[in-house]
CSV table of C-alpha atoms and ligand atoms in Angstrom, one decimal:
chain,number,residue,atom,x,y,z
A,1,UNK,CA,-28.1,60.9,-115.7
A,2,UNK,CA,-31.2,59.8,-113.8
A,3,UNK,CA,-32.9,56.5,-114.8
A,4,UNK,CA,-36.7,56.8,-114.5
A,5,UNK,CA,-39.1,53.9,-113.9
A,6,UNK,CA,-42.6,53.5,-112.6
A,7,UNK,CA,-41.1,51.4,-109.7
A,8,UNK,CA,-37.7,50.8,-108.3
A,9,UNK,CA,-36.9,47.6,-106.5
A,10,UNK,CA,-33.7,47.5,-104.3
A,11,UNK,CA,-32.6,43.8,-104.1
A,12,UNK,CA,-33.2,41.1,-106.7
A,13,UNK,CA,-33.6,38.0,-104.5
A,14,UNK,CA,-37.0,36.5,-103.6
A,15,UNK,CA,-38.9,39.6,-102.4
A,16,UNK,CA,-37.4,41.7,-105.2
A,17,UNK,CA,-38.1,39.1,-108.0
A,18,UNK,CA,-41.7,38.6,-106.8
A,19,UNK,CA,-42.4,42.3,-106.7
A,20,UNK,CA,-40.6,42.9,-110.0
A,21,UNK,CA,-42.5,40.0,-111.7
A,22,UNK,CA,-45.9,41.2,-110.5
A,23,UNK,CA,-45.2,44.8,-111.6
A,24,UNK,CA,-43.8,43.9,-115.0
A,25,UNK,CA,-46.6,41.4,-115.7
A,26,UNK,CA,-49.1,44.3,-115.0
A,27,UNK,CA,-47.3,46.3,-117.7
A,28,UNK,CA,-45.3,48.8,-115.6
A,29,UNK,CA,-41.7,49.8,-116.1
A,30,UNK,CA,-39.7,48.5,-113.3
A,31,UNK,CA,-36.0,48.4,-112.4
A,32,UNK,CA,-34.4,45.8,-110.0
A,33,UNK,CA,-31.1,46.8,-108.5
A,34,UNK,CA,-28.9,44.3,-106.8
A,35,UNK,CA,-25.3,44.6,-105.6
A,36,UNK,CA,-24.6,41.0,-106.7
A,37,UNK,CA,-24.3,39.4,-110.1
A,38,UNK,CA,-26.6,36.3,-110.4
A,39,UNK,CA,-26.3,33.4,-110.0
A,40,UNK,CA,-24.8,34.1,-106.6
A,41,UNK,CA,-24.7,32.0,-103.3
A,42,UNK,CA,-27.2,32.8,-100.5
A,43,UNK,CA,-26.9,31.2,-97.0
A,44,UNK,CA,-30.1,29.4,-96.5
A,45,UNK,CA,-31.5,25.9,-95.6
A,46,UNK,CA,-33.8,26.2,-98.7
A,47,UNK,CA,-36.8,24.5,-97.1
A,48,UNK,CA,-40.1,25.3,-98.9
A,49,UNK,CA,-43.4,24.8,-97.3
A,50,UNK,CA,-46.8,24.0,-99.0
A,51,UNK,CA,-47.7,27.7,-99.0
A,52,UNK,CA,-44.5,28.6,-100.8
A,53,UNK,CA,-45.2,26.0,-103.5
A,54,UNK,CA,-48.8,27.3,-103.9
A,55,UNK,CA,-47.5,30.9,-104.2
A,56,UNK,CA,-44.8,29.9,-106.7
A,57,UNK,CA,-47.4,28.3,-108.9
A,58,UNK,CA,-49.8,31.2,-108.5
A,59,UNK,CA,-47.3,34.0,-109.3
A,60,UNK,CA,-44.6,32.5,-111.5
A,61,UNK,CA,-46.5,29.5,-112.9
A,62,UNK,CA,-43.7,27.2,-111.5
A,63,UNK,CA,-44.4,23.8,-110.0
A,64,UNK,CA,-42.2,21.4,-108.1
A,65,UNK,CA,-41.9,19.5,-111.4
A,66,UNK,CA,-40.6,22.5,-113.4
A,67,UNK,CA,-38.4,23.7,-110.5
A,68,UNK,CA,-36.9,20.2,-110.2
A,69,UNK,CA,-36.2,20.0,-113.9
A,70,UNK,CA,-34.6,23.4,-113.8
A,71,UNK,CA,-32.2,22.3,-111.0
A,72,UNK,CA,-33.8,24.6,-108.4
A,73,UNK,CA,-35.5,22.0,-106.2
A,74,UNK,CA,-33.2,19.1,-105.4
A,75,UNK,CA,-34.9,17.1,-102.6
A,76,UNK,CA,-38.3,16.4,-101.1
A,77,UNK,CA,-39.4,14.6,-98.0
A,78,UNK,CA,-42.8,14.1,-96.3
A,79,UNK,CA,-41.0,13.3,-93.0
A,80,UNK,CA,-39.6,15.4,-90.2
A,81,UNK,CA,-38.1,14.9,-86.8
A,82,UNK,CA,-37.5,17.1,-83.7
A,83,UNK,CA,-34.9,16.3,-81.1
A,84,UNK,CA,-33.6,17.6,-77.8
A,85,UNK,CA,-30.0,17.0,-76.6
A,86,UNK,CA,-31.1,13.7,-75.2
A,87,UNK,CA,-34.3,12.4,-77.0
A,88,UNK,CA,-36.2,12.4,-80.2
A,89,UNK,CA,-39.4,14.2,-79.2
A,90,UNK,CA,-41.3,13.9,-82.5
A,91,UNK,CA,-41.1,12.0,-85.8
A,92,UNK,CA,-43.9,12.5,-88.2
A,93,UNK,CA,-45.1,12.0,-91.8
A,94,UNK,CA,-47.1,14.7,-93.5
A,95,UNK,CA,-49.5,14.5,-96.4
A,96,UNK,CA,-47.5,17.2,-98.3
A,97,UNK,CA,-43.7,17.1,-98.6
A,98,UNK,CA,-41.1,19.7,-97.7
A,99,UNK,CA,-39.2,20.7,-100.8
A,100,UNK,CA,-35.6,21.9,-100.7
A,101,UNK,CA,-34.2,24.4,-103.1
A,102,UNK,CA,-30.7,25.3,-104.1
A,103,UNK,CA,-30.8,29.1,-103.5
A,104,UNK,CA,-28.2,29.9,-106.1
A,105,UNK,CA,-30.3,28.3,-108.9
A,106,UNK,CA,-33.7,29.2,-107.4
A,107,UNK,CA,-32.9,33.0,-106.9
A,108,UNK,CA,-31.4,33.2,-110.4
A,109,UNK,CA,-34.4,31.5,-111.9
A,110,UNK,CA,-36.9,33.8,-110.3
A,111,UNK,CA,-34.9,36.9,-111.2
A,112,UNK,CA,-34.8,35.7,-114.7
A,113,UNK,CA,-38.6,35.3,-114.7
A,114,UNK,CA,-38.9,39.0,-113.7
A,115,UNK,CA,-36.5,39.9,-116.5
A,116,UNK,CA,-38.5,37.9,-119.1
A,117,UNK,CA,-41.7,39.6,-117.9
A,118,UNK,CA,-40.1,42.9,-118.7
A,119,UNK,CA,-38.2,44.1,-115.6
A,120,UNK,CA,-34.9,45.8,-116.2
A,121,UNK,CA,-32.2,44.3,-114.0
A,122,UNK,CA,-29.2,46.3,-112.8
A,123,UNK,CA,-26.7,43.8,-111.4
A,124,UNK,CA,-23.5,44.7,-109.6
A,125,UNK,CA,-25.4,47.9,-108.5
A,126,UNK,CA,-25.3,48.4,-104.7
A,127,UNK,CA,-27.8,50.9,-103.3
A,128,UNK,CA,-26.1,53.4,-101.1
A,129,UNK,CA,-29.0,55.8,-100.3
A,130,UNK,CA,-32.8,56.1,-100.6
A,131,UNK,CA,-35.0,59.1,-100.3
A,132,UNK,CA,-38.2,57.3,-99.3
A,133,UNK,CA,-40.5,60.4,-99.7
A,134,UNK,CA,-39.4,61.3,-103.2
A,135,UNK,CA,-38.6,57.8,-104.5
A,136,UNK,CA,-35.0,58.5,-105.3
A,137,UNK,CA,-32.3,55.9,-105.0
A,138,UNK,CA,-28.6,56.4,-105.4
A,139,UNK,CA,-26.1,53.7,-106.1
A,140,UNK,CA,-22.7,53.4,-104.6
A,141,UNK,CA,-21.2,54.5,-107.9
A,142,UNK,CA,-23.3,57.7,-107.9
A,143,UNK,CA,-26.0,56.6,-110.4
A,144,UNK,CA,-29.4,58.1,-109.6
A,145,UNK,CA,-32.8,56.3,-110.1
A,146,UNK,CA,-36.2,57.8,-109.8
A,147,UNK,CA,-39.4,55.9,-109.3
A,148,UNK,CA,-43.1,56.7,-108.5
A,149,UNK,CA,-42.7,54.0,-105.9
A,150,UNK,CA,-39.7,52.2,-104.3
A,151,UNK,CA,-39.7,48.7,-102.8
A,152,UNK,CA,-36.8,47.9,-100.4
A,153,UNK,CA,-36.2,44.2,-100.8
A,154,UNK,CA,-32.5,44.3,-99.9
A,155,UNK,CA,-32.5,41.8,-97.0
A,156,UNK,CA,-31.8,41.8,-93.3
A,157,UNK,CA,-29.2,44.6,-93.4
A,158,UNK,CA,-31.4,46.7,-95.6
A,159,UNK,CA,-30.0,50.1,-96.7
A,160,UNK,CA,-33.5,51.2,-97.6
A,161,UNK,CA,-34.8,50.5,-94.1
A,162,UNK,CA,-32.0,52.7,-92.7
A,163,UNK,CA,-33.6,55.6,-94.6
A,164,UNK,CA,-36.8,55.2,-92.6
A,165,UNK,CA,-36.9,57.6,-89.7
A,166,UNK,CA,-39.4,55.7,-87.5
A,167,UNK,CA,-37.9,52.2,-87.2
A,168,UNK,CA,-37.2,51.1,-83.7
A,169,UNK,CA,-33.5,50.2,-84.4
A,170,UNK,CA,-32.9,48.9,-80.9
A,171,UNK,CA,-35.7,46.3,-81.2
A,172,UNK,CA,-34.6,45.5,-84.8
A,173,UNK,CA,-31.1,44.7,-83.5
A,174,UNK,CA,-32.2,42.8,-80.4
A,175,UNK,CA,-34.4,40.5,-82.3
A,176,UNK,CA,-31.9,39.9,-85.2
A,177,UNK,CA,-30.7,36.3,-84.7
A,178,UNK,CA,-27.1,35.4,-85.7
A,179,UNK,CA,-26.9,32.1,-87.7
A,180,UNK,CA,-24.1,29.8,-88.8
A,181,UNK,CA,-24.6,27.3,-91.6
A,182,UNK,CA,-22.4,24.9,-93.5
A,183,UNK,CA,-23.0,22.5,-96.4
A,184,UNK,CA,-21.3,19.2,-96.1
A,185,UNK,CA,-20.9,16.5,-98.8
A,186,UNK,CA,-23.4,13.8,-97.9
A,187,UNK,CA,-20.6,11.2,-97.5
A,188,UNK,CA,-18.9,13.4,-94.8
A,189,UNK,CA,-22.0,13.2,-92.6
A,190,UNK,CA,-21.8,10.3,-90.1
A,191,UNK,CA,-25.1,8.8,-91.2
A,192,UNK,CA,-27.7,9.2,-94.1
A,193,UNK,CA,-30.0,12.2,-93.8
A,194,UNK,CA,-33.4,11.5,-95.4
A,195,UNK,CA,-35.6,14.2,-93.9
A,196,UNK,CA,-35.4,17.6,-92.1
A,197,UNK,CA,-34.3,17.3,-88.5
A,198,UNK,CA,-34.6,20.1,-86.0
A,199,UNK,CA,-32.9,20.2,-82.6
A,200,UNK,CA,-33.9,22.4,-79.7
A,201,UNK,CA,-32.4,23.1,-76.3
A,202,UNK,CA,-29.1,24.4,-77.6
A,203,UNK,CA,-30.3,28.0,-77.2
A,204,UNK,CA,-33.2,29.7,-75.3
A,205,UNK,CA,-34.9,31.0,-78.5
A,206,UNK,CA,-33.5,29.2,-81.4
A,207,UNK,CA,-32.7,25.8,-82.9
A,208,UNK,CA,-30.3,23.7,-84.9
A,209,UNK,CA,-31.2,22.0,-88.2
A,210,UNK,CA,-29.9,19.3,-90.5
A,211,UNK,CA,-31.5,19.4,-93.9
A,212,UNK,CA,-31.1,16.8,-96.7
A,213,UNK,CA,-30.1,18.0,-100.1
A,214,UNK,CA,-29.1,16.3,-103.4
A,215,UNK,CA,-25.5,15.3,-102.7
A,216,UNK,CA,-25.1,17.3,-99.5
A,217,UNK,CA,-26.3,17.9,-96.0
A,218,UNK,CA,-26.9,21.4,-94.6
A,219,UNK,CA,-26.2,22.0,-90.9
A,220,UNK,CA,-27.0,25.2,-89.1
A,221,UNK,CA,-28.0,27.0,-85.9
A,222,UNK,CA,-29.8,30.2,-85.3
A,223,UNK,CA,-31.1,31.9,-82.1
A,224,UNK,CA,-31.5,35.1,-80.3
A,225,UNK,CA,-28.6,36.5,-78.4
A,226,UNK,CA,-28.7,36.6,-74.7
A,227,UNK,CA,-25.9,37.9,-72.5
A,228,UNK,CA,-24.1,34.6,-72.6
A,229,UNK,CA,-24.8,33.4,-76.1
A,230,UNK,CA,-21.8,32.7,-78.2
A,231,UNK,CA,-23.2,31.4,-81.5
A,232,UNK,CA,-19.8,29.9,-82.6
A,233,UNK,CA,-19.7,27.9,-79.3
A,234,UNK,CA,-23.3,26.8,-79.8
A,235,UNK,CA,-22.5,25.6,-83.3
A,236,UNK,CA,-19.5,23.7,-82.1
A,237,UNK,CA,-21.6,22.0,-79.4
A,238,UNK,CA,-24.2,21.2,-82.1
A,239,UNK,CA,-21.6,19.6,-84.4
A,240,UNK,CA,-20.4,17.5,-81.4
A,241,UNK,CA,-24.0,16.4,-80.7
A,242,UNK,CA,-24.2,15.4,-84.4
A,243,UNK,CA,-20.8,13.5,-84.0
A,244,UNK,CA,-19.1,15.8,-86.6
A,245,UNK,CA,-15.5,16.8,-86.0
A,246,UNK,CA,-15.9,20.6,-85.8
A,247,UNK,CA,-12.2,21.1,-86.7
A,248,UNK,CA,-12.9,19.4,-90.0
A,249,UNK,CA,-15.5,22.0,-91.1
A,250,UNK,CA,-13.8,24.5,-93.2
A,251,UNK,CA,-16.2,27.1,-94.6
A,252,UNK,CA,-18.6,28.2,-91.9
A,253,UNK,CA,-20.6,31.3,-92.6
A,254,UNK,CA,-23.1,33.5,-90.8
A,255,UNK,CA,-25.9,35.8,-91.8
A,256,UNK,CA,-28.5,37.7,-89.7
A,257,UNK,CA,-32.0,36.3,-89.6
A,258,UNK,CA,-34.9,38.6,-88.6
A,259,UNK,CA,-36.4,36.6,-85.7
A,260,UNK,CA,-39.5,38.4,-84.3
A,261,UNK,CA,-38.6,41.9,-85.4
A,262,UNK,CA,-41.1,42.3,-88.2
A,263,UNK,CA,-42.4,45.8,-88.9
A,264,UNK,CA,-46.1,46.1,-88.7
A,265,UNK,CA,-46.3,49.1,-91.1
A,266,UNK,CA,-43.2,48.9,-93.3
A,267,UNK,CA,-44.0,52.0,-95.4
A,268,UNK,CA,-42.5,55.5,-95.5
A,269,UNK,CA,-43.6,58.0,-98.2
A,270,UNK,CA,-43.7,56.2,-101.5
A,271,UNK,CA,-41.3,53.5,-100.2
A,272,UNK,CA,-42.2,50.0,-98.9
A,273,UNK,CA,-40.1,47.3,-97.4
A,274,UNK,CA,-40.6,43.6,-98.2
A,275,UNK,CA,-39.1,40.3,-97.0
A,276,UNK,CA,-36.2,40.3,-94.6
A,277,UNK,CA,-35.8,44.1,-95.1
A,278,UNK,CA,-39.1,44.4,-93.2
A,279,UNK,CA,-38.2,41.6,-90.8
A,280,UNK,CA,-41.0,39.4,-92.2
A,281,UNK,CA,-39.7,36.0,-91.1
A,282,UNK,CA,-41.8,33.6,-89.0
A,283,UNK,CA,-40.3,33.7,-85.5
A,284,UNK,CA,-40.6,30.1,-84.4
A,285,UNK,CA,-39.0,28.1,-87.3
A,286,UNK,CA,-37.3,31.0,-89.1
A,287,UNK,CA,-39.3,30.5,-92.3
A,288,UNK,CA,-38.5,33.5,-94.5
A,289,UNK,CA,-38.7,32.2,-98.1
A,290,UNK,CA,-42.5,32.3,-98.2
A,291,UNK,CA,-42.8,35.6,-96.4
A,292,UNK,CA,-40.3,37.2,-98.8
A,293,UNK,CA,-42.1,35.9,-101.9
A,294,UNK,CA,-45.6,36.8,-100.5
A,295,UNK,CA,-44.7,40.3,-99.2
A,296,UNK,CA,-42.8,41.0,-102.4
A,297,UNK,CA,-45.9,40.0,-104.5
A,298,UNK,CA,-48.2,42.1,-102.2
A,299,UNK,CA,-45.8,45.1,-102.5
A,300,UNK,CA,-45.6,44.8,-106.3
A,301,UNK,CA,-49.4,44.4,-106.7
A,302,UNK,CA,-50.0,47.3,-104.4
A,303,UNK,CA,-47.8,49.5,-106.5
A,304,UNK,CA,-49.4,48.3,-109.7
A,305,UNK,CA,-52.9,49.0,-108.1
A,306,UNK,CA,-51.7,52.5,-107.0
A,307,UNK,CA,-50.3,53.3,-110.5
A,308,UNK,CA,-53.6,52.3,-112.1
A,309,UNK,CA,-55.8,54.2,-109.7
A,310,UNK,CA,-53.3,57.1,-109.2
A,311,UNK,CA,-53.3,56.4,-105.4
A,312,UNK,CA,-50.6,55.8,-102.8
A,313,UNK,CA,-49.7,52.1,-102.7
A,314,UNK,CA,-48.8,52.1,-99.0
A,315,UNK,CA,-52.4,51.5,-97.5
A,316,UNK,CA,-53.2,48.7,-99.9
A,317,UNK,CA,-49.8,47.0,-99.0
A,318,UNK,CA,-50.4,47.4,-95.3
A,319,UNK,CA,-54.0,46.1,-95.6
A,320,UNK,CA,-52.9,42.8,-97.2
A,321,UNK,CA,-50.0,42.4,-94.7
A,322,UNK,CA,-52.3,43.0,-91.8
A,323,UNK,CA,-54.9,40.6,-93.2
A,324,UNK,CA,-52.6,37.7,-94.2
A,325,UNK,CA,-49.1,37.9,-92.8
A,326,UNK,CA,-48.9,39.9,-89.6
A,327,UNK,CA,-51.4,37.8,-87.6
A,328,UNK,CA,-49.4,34.6,-88.5
A,329,UNK,CA,-46.1,36.2,-87.4
A,330,UNK,CA,-47.8,37.5,-84.2
A,331,UNK,CA,-49.3,34.1,-83.3
A,332,UNK,CA,-46.1,32.2,-84.1
A,333,UNK,CA,-44.2,34.6,-81.8
A,334,UNK,CA,-46.6,33.9,-78.9
A,335,UNK,CA,-46.1,30.1,-79.6
A,336,UNK,CA,-42.3,30.5,-79.6
A,337,UNK,CA,-42.3,32.1,-76.2
A,338,UNK,CA,-44.8,29.7,-74.8
A,339,UNK,CA,-42.7,26.7,-76.0
A,340,UNK,CA,-39.5,28.3,-74.8
A,341,UNK,CA,-41.0,28.9,-71.3
A,342,UNK,CA,-42.4,25.4,-71.2
A,343,UNK,CA,-38.9,24.0,-72.0
A,344,UNK,CA,-37.3,26.2,-69.2
A,345,UNK,CA,-39.9,25.6,-66.5
A,346,UNK,CA,-41.2,22.1,-67.1
A,347,UNK,CA,-38.6,20.5,-69.4
A,348,UNK,CA,-38.5,18.7,-72.8
A,349,UNK,CA,-41.4,16.5,-72.0
A,350,UNK,CA,-43.7,19.6,-72.1
A,351,UNK,CA,-42.7,19.9,-75.8
A,352,UNK,CA,-43.1,16.2,-76.4
A,353,UNK,CA,-46.6,16.3,-75.0
A,354,UNK,CA,-47.5,19.4,-77.1
A,355,UNK,CA,-46.1,17.8,-80.3
A,356,UNK,CA,-47.9,14.5,-79.6
A,357,UNK,CA,-51.2,16.2,-78.9
A,358,UNK,CA,-51.1,18.7,-81.8
A,359,UNK,CA,-49.6,16.0,-84.2
A,360,UNK,CA,-50.6,16.4,-87.9
A,361,UNK,CA,-52.3,19.8,-87.5
A,362,UNK,CA,-49.0,21.2,-86.3
A,363,UNK,CA,-47.3,20.1,-89.5
A,364,UNK,CA,-50.2,21.6,-91.4
A,365,UNK,CA,-49.6,24.9,-89.5
A,366,UNK,CA,-46.0,25.0,-90.6
A,367,UNK,CA,-47.0,24.3,-94.2
A,368,UNK,CA,-49.6,27.1,-94.0
A,369,UNK,CA,-52.7,25.0,-94.4
A,370,UNK,CA,-53.6,25.9,-90.8
A,371,UNK,CA,-53.0,29.2,-89.0
A,372,UNK,CA,-50.4,29.7,-86.2
A,373,UNK,CA,-53.4,31.1,-84.4
A,374,UNK,CA,-55.2,28.2,-82.7
A,375,UNK,CA,-54.5,25.9,-85.7
A,376,UNK,CA,-57.6,27.3,-87.5
A,377,UNK,CA,-57.9,26.5,-91.2
A,378,UNK,CA,-55.9,29.2,-93.1
A,379,UNK,CA,-57.2,30.8,-96.3
A,380,UNK,CA,-54.6,32.6,-98.3
A,381,UNK,CA,-55.8,35.3,-100.7
A,382,UNK,CA,-53.9,33.9,-103.7
B,1,FAD,C1,-28.7,30.4,-92.4
B,1,FAD,C2,-30.1,30.7,-92.9
B,1,FAD,C3,-31.0,29.6,-93.2
B,1,FAD,C4,-32.3,29.9,-93.6
B,1,FAD,N1,-33.0,28.8,-94.0
B,1,FAD,C5,-34.3,29.0,-94.4
B,1,FAD,C6,-35.1,27.9,-94.8
B,1,FAD,O1,-34.7,26.8,-94.9
B,1,FAD,N2,-36.4,28.2,-95.3
B,1,FAD,C7,-36.9,29.5,-95.3
B,1,FAD,O2,-38.1,29.6,-95.6
B,1,FAD,N3,-36.1,30.5,-94.9
B,1,FAD,C8,-34.8,30.3,-94.5
B,1,FAD,N4,-34.1,31.4,-94.2
B,1,FAD,C9,-34.6,32.8,-94.4
B,1,FAD,C10,-34.5,33.2,-95.9
B,1,FAD,O3,-33.2,32.9,-96.4
B,1,FAD,C11,-34.8,34.7,-96.0
B,1,FAD,O4,-35.9,35.0,-95.2
B,1,FAD,C12,-35.0,35.1,-97.5
B,1,FAD,O5,-33.8,34.8,-98.2
B,1,FAD,C13,-35.4,36.5,-97.6
B,1,FAD,O6,-35.5,36.9,-98.9
B,1,FAD,P1,-35.3,38.5,-99.3
B,1,FAD,O7,-35.5,38.5,-100.8
B,1,FAD,O8,-36.1,39.3,-98.4
B,1,FAD,O9,-33.8,38.8,-98.9
B,1,FAD,P2,-32.4,38.1,-99.4
B,1,FAD,O10,-32.7,36.8,-99.9
B,1,FAD,O11,-31.5,38.3,-98.2
B,1,FAD,O12,-31.9,39.0,-100.6
B,1,FAD,C14,-31.5,40.4,-100.4
B,1,FAD,C15,-31.0,40.8,-101.8
B,1,FAD,O13,-30.6,42.2,-101.7
B,1,FAD,C16,-29.3,42.4,-102.2
B,1,FAD,N5,-28.8,43.5,-101.5
B,1,FAD,C17,-28.4,43.6,-100.2
B,1,FAD,N6,-28.0,44.9,-100.0
B,1,FAD,C18,-28.1,45.5,-101.1
B,1,FAD,C19,-27.8,46.9,-101.5
B,1,FAD,N7,-27.3,47.8,-100.7
B,1,FAD,N8,-28.0,47.2,-102.8
B,1,FAD,C20,-28.5,46.4,-103.7
B,1,FAD,N9,-28.8,45.1,-103.4
B,1,FAD,C21,-28.6,44.7,-102.1
B,1,FAD,C22,-28.6,41.1,-101.9
B,1,FAD,O14,-27.5,40.9,-102.8
B,1,FAD,C23,-29.7,40.0,-102.1
B,1,FAD,O15,-29.7,39.5,-103.4
B,1,FAD,C24,-32.8,31.2,-93.8
B,1,FAD,C25,-31.9,32.3,-93.4
B,1,FAD,C26,-30.6,32.0,-93.0
B,1,FAD,C27,-29.7,33.2,-92.7
């Protein structure tokens, strides 16, 4: 039996829920397929920037207040600090806070919003194959789904992406950063953590983080692999730097993070990729939540537009990506390499100088009020 819908979405996390919600709201029949059963855990620091908060309100009508009451947001802080192995190089206070979400609750809440808007959710349904030209998706159990359009929102190891013939797989692999992250009870951390802390200098292109959360602290590292990178060793060194006994950390887990391998035109036939599946993660700080939500919304709206006008959705999706998202990722990538070279050639004080000079506008850039391109004011189209 073949299940037929206007649109199929593979993956029901952030990109998938945003796409599904946008399509269902526009009155189209849409199926979201996910291999997991929600609520499910997702390895993530859960940091939300201003632009994510703005998008969540625009698309889902959710505010920090409603998300906090629903148990999805569990911490907020206006402060941040950046450290090297030897020094604190920046400590600032921003006009808008960073919010922290619990991904288990957050992802389940957004998928539920898509369901309530009219999307049909197939959980415990792993996609095994996609025919991007014909819009046919087959599950691991052999069920077949047919859609006028397909959105691949199935994360960093996307099965849908593997069905695209023109993806540079070598580049995709080279710029896929390994990560390790653990969640510790707050009392097990050697000191109180009140704001997000980033540490650099542990890897060439990457960083460590300590994020506050309700009753816990999240500690992680990510970075591009060079010949000598052993991410487990880096994580061990980072724990030692934080004065945490690495032997006492039980459940350490890893997940690939797209880190500069974004696809500029993630479209093949009637199929589009969104979020991590398209590598749409900001390459300096590894922000992916916003880019998954935003690209998912763009993909969903492009399909809705295509269905209404009887046109192919791909060009409209690429137009919005190129106008809003790709220039940010490109500029952030340039900044990442400039900062990494500065650290290598001149030392940590180059970074300190840069952070001191750029100050508040730099925080506004991370939040999305300013662009990664020359810190110009950024205007989002939502
Ligand atoms: C350790 C770590 C920390 C991070 N911290 C932050 C942070 O603090 N802030 C931030 O902005 N970003 C962070 N990110 C990035 C962020 O988590 C991702 O960019 C974001 O989750 C991408 O959303 P997505 O919907 O594209 O994919 P995902 O959230 O990865 O979801 C993919 C979905 O597809 C499903 N799926 C996968 N394969 C299949 C299949 N074959 N069939 C059906 N379903 C499938 C999965 O079950 C999953 O639900 C972090 C990432 C990592 C690894």
